[in-house]
Coordinates of C-alpha atoms in Angstrom, one line a residue:
X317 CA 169.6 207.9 -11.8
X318 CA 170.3 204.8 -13.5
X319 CA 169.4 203.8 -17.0
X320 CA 166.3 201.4 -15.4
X321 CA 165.1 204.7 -13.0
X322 CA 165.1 207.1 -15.3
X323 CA 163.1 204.2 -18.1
X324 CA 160.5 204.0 -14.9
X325 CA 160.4 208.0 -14.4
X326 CA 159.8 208.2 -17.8
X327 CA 157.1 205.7 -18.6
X328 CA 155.5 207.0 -14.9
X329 CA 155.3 210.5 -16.5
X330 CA 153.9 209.2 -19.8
X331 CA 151.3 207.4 -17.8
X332 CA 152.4 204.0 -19.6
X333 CA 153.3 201.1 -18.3
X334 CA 156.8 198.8 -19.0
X335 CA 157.2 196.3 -21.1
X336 CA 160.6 194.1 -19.9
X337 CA 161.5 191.2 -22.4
X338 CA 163.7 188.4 -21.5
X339 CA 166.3 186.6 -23.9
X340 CA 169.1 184.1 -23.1
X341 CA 172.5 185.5 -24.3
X342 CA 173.8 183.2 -26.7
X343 CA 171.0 181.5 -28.0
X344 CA 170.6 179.8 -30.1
X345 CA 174.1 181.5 -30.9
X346 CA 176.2 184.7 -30.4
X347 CA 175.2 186.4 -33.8
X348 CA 171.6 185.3 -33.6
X349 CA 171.5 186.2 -30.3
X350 CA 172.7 189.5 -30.4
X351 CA 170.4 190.8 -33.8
X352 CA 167.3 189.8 -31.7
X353 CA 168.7 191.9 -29.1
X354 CA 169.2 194.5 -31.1
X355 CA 165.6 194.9 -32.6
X356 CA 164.2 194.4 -29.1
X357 CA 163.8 198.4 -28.5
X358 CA 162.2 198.9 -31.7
X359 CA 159.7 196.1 -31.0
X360 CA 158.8 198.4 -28.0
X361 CA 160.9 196.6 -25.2
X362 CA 161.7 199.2 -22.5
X363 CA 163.9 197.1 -20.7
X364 CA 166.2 193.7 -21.3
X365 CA 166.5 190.9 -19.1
X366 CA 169.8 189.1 -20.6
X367 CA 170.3 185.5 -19.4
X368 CA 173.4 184.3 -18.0
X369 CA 173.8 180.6 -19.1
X370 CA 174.4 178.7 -15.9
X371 CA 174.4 175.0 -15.7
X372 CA 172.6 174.4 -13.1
X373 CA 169.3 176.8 -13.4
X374 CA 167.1 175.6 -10.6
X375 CA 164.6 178.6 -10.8
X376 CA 163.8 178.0 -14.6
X377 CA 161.9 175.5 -15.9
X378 CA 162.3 173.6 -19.7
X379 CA 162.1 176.2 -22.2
X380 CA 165.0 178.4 -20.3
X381 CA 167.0 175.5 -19.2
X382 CA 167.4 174.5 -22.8
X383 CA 168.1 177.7 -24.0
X384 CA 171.1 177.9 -21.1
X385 CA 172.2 174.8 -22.5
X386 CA 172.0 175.8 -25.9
X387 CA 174.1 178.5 -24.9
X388 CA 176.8 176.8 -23.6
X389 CA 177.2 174.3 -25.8
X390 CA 177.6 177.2 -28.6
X391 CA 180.6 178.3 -26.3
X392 CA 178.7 181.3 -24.3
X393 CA 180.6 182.5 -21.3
X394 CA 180.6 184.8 -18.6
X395 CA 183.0 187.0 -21.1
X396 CA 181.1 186.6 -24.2
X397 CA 177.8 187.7 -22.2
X398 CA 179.5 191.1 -21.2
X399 CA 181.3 190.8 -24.8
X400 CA 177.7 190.6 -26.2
X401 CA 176.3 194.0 -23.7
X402 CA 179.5 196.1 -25.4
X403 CA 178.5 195.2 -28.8
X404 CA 174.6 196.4 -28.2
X405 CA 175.8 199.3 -26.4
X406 CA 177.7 200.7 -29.9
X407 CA 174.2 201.2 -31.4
X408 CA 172.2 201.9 -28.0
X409 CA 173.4 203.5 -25.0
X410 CA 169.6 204.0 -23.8
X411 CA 167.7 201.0 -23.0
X412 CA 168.5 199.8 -19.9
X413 CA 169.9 195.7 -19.3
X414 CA 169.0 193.8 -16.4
X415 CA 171.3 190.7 -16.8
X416 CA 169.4 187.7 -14.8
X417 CA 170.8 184.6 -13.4
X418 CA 172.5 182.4 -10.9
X419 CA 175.4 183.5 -8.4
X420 CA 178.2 180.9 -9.0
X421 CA 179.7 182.4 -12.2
X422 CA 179.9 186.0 -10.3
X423 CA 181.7 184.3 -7.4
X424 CA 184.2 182.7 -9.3
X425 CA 184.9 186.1 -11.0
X426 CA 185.3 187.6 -7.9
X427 CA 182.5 190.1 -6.9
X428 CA 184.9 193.4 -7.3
X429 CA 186.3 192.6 -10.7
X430 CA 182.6 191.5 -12.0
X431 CA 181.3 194.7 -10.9
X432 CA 183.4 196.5 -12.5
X433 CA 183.6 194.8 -15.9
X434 CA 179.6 194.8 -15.6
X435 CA 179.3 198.9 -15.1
X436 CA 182.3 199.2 -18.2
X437 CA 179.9 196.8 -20.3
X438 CA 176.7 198.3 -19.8
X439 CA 174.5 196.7 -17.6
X440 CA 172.2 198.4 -15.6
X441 CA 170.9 196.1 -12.9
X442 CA 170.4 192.5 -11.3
X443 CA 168.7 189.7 -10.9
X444 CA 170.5 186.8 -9.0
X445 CA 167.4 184.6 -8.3
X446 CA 169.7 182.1 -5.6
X447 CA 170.7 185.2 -3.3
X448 CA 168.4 185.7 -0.8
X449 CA 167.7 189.0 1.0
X450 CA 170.1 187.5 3.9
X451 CA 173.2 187.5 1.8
X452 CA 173.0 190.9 0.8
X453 CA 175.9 191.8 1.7
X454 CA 177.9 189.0 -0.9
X455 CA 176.7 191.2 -3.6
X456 CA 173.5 193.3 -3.4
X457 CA 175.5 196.2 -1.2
X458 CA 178.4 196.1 -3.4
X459 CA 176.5 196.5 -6.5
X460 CA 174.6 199.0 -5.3
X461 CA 177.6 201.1 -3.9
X462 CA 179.2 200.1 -7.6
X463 CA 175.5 202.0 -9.6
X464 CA 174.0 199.5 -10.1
X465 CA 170.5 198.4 -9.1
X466 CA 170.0 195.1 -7.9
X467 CA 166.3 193.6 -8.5
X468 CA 164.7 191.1 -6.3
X469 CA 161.8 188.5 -6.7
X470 CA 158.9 188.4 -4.7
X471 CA 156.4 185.5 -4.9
X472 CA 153.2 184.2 -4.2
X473 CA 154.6 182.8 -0.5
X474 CA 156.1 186.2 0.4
X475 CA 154.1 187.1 2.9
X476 CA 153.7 189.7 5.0
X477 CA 156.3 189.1 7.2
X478 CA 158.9 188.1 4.8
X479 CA 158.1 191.0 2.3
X480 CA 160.3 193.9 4.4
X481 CA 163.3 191.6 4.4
X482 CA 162.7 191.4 0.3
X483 CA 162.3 195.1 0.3
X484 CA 164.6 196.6 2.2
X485 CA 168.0 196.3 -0.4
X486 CA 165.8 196.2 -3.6
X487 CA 166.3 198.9 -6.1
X488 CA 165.3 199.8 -10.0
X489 CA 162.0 197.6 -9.7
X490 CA 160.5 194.8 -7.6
X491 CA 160.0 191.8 -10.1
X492 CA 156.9 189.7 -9.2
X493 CA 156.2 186.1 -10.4
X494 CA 153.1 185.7 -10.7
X495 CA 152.8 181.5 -9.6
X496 CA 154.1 179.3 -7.7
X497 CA 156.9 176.8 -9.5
X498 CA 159.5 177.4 -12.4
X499 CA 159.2 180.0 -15.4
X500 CA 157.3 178.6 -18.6
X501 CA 154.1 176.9 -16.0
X502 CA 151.0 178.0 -16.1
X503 CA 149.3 181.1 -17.4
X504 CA 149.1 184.3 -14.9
X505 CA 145.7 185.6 -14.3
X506 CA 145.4 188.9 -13.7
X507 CA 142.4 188.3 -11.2
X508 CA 144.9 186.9 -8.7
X509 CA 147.8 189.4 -9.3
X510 CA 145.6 192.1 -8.2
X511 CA 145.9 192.3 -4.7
X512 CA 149.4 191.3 -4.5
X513 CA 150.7 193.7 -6.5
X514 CA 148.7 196.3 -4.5
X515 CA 150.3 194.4 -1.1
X516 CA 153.5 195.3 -2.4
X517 CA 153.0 198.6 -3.7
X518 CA 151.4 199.7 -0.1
X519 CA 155.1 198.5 1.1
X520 CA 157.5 200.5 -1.2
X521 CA 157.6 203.6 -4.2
X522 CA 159.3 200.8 -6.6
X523 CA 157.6 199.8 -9.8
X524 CA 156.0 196.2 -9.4
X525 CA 156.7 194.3 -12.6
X526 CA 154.6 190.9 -13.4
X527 CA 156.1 187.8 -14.6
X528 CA 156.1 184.2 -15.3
X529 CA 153.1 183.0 -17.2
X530 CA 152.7 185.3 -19.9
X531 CA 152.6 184.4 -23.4
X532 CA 150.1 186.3 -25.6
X533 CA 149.2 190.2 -25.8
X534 CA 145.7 189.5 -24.3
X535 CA 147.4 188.4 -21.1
X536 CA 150.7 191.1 -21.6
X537 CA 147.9 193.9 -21.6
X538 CA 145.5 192.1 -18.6
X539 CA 148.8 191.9 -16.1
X540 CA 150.2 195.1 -17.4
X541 CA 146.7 196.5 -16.6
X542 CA 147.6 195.6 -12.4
X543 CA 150.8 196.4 -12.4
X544 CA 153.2 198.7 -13.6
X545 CA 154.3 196.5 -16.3
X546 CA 155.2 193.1 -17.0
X547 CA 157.9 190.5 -18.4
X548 CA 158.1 188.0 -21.0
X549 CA 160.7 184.9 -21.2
X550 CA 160.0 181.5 -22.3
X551 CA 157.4 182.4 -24.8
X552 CA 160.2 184.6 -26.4
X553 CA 162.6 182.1 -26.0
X554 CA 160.0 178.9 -27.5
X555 CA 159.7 181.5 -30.4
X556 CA 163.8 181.7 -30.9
X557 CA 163.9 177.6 -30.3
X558 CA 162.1 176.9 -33.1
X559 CA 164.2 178.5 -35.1
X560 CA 162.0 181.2 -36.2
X561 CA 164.1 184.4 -38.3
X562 CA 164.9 187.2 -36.4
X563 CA 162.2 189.7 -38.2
X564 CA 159.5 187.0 -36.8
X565 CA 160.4 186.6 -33.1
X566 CA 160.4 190.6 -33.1
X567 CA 157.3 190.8 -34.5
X568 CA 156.3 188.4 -31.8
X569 CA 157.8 190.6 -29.1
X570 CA 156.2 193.3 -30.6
X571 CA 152.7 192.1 -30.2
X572 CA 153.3 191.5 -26.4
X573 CA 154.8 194.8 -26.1
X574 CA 151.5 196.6 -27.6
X575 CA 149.3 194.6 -25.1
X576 CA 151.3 196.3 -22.3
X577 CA 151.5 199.7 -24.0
X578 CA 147.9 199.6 -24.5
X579 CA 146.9 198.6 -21.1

């Protein structure tokens, strides 16, 4: 089992949902960026999403696409990200890292030799938001034969139809956004998640994760309540952009993450 199964297996047996928090590695720099990761756990994160700054994130809307930039004007890299999974790996080896983001950098690396640099790192899973179901076999297969799990996004417009194709190659969890548009829109409601979350679970065993739209504990604990957990990003990230210290944006977190434990 991977880190991200055995998380699931464990939270399933607890009868608790997950809480999954999203950060943008190297924002609003390395050291920064790498205490708040640190602390994440202990503000009750069962499982990372680590951004890959990309510079040209076309799934993400204002609050993550200045973070990316942020990121790589500080000098963040496809290296330094990996760099940055090593370092929290010397204090944690349990919580699992889905590292999220865009294809290009991967190709350029070559799919083999990121692979294996990503397993030696530490990552457990991911999420490549511009690969669809039809190019699994660019890197979805291989990353799968190489352990690790390799998370797909289904939306509002998947329909019935188009959700076996999402399916079928999807492992660790099935991450759901909960509107239409870019990340950082408009609030999820809980009333409307419902039923897709039900559609998916009546098509496959994995956990259904909620995100997108989520930015207080009222709404964490209402779309953990329907699912099996959910995700935080932007409001994370508008909490590092302003600067905040790092003992405030965990505190932060850790509100969201006692909405979804207490759901």
């Amino acid at each position: 089992m991977t880190r991200i199964e055995s998380t699931f297996a464990r939270l399933q047996a607890e009868g608790r949902k997950a809480f999954v928090s999203y950060i943008m590695a190297g924002d609003p720099d390395v050291d920064t960026s790498l205490a708040v990761m640190k602390g994440l756990p202990g503000a009750g994160v069962d499982v990372i999403e680590l951004g890959l700054p990309f510079t040209d994130p076309m799934a993400d809307g204002e609050t993550i696409q200045l973070a990316g930039q942020r990121a790589l004007e500080g000098g963040m890299t496809l290296d330094r990200t990996l760099q940055m999974v090593r370092d929290f790996r010397k204090v944690d080896n349990e919580t699992p890292i889905v590292m999220m983001g865009y294809y290009n950098p991967i190709y350029a690396r070559g799919v083999d030799t990121f692979l294996a640099q990503a397993n030696e790192a530490g990552i457990d899973g991911l999420i490549i938001v511009d690969l669809p179901p039809e190019e699994d076999e660019e890197l979805c297969i291989p990353a799968q034969a190489a352990g690790l799990n390799f998370i797909r996004l289904a939306t509002p417009t998947t329909d019935d139809k188009r959700l076996p194709k999402v399916l079928q190659n999807t492992s660790g969890f099935v991450y759901y956004v909960s509107i239409t548009g870019i990340t950082g829109a408009a609030a999820a409601q809980a009333a409307d998640v419902a039923p897709e979350v039900a559609r998916i679970k009546a098509k496959t065993d994995l956990p259904v994760i909620v995100g997108f739209g989520i930015r207080t504990p009222e709404t964490s604990r209402s779309i953990a309540s329907v699912a099996d957990g959910c995700v935080v990003g932007s409001a994370i990230v508008s909490e590092i952009a302003a600067g905040k210290p790092v003992e405030d944006i965990l505190s932060f977190v850790a509100s969201l993450a006692a909405g979804a434990h207490s759901a």
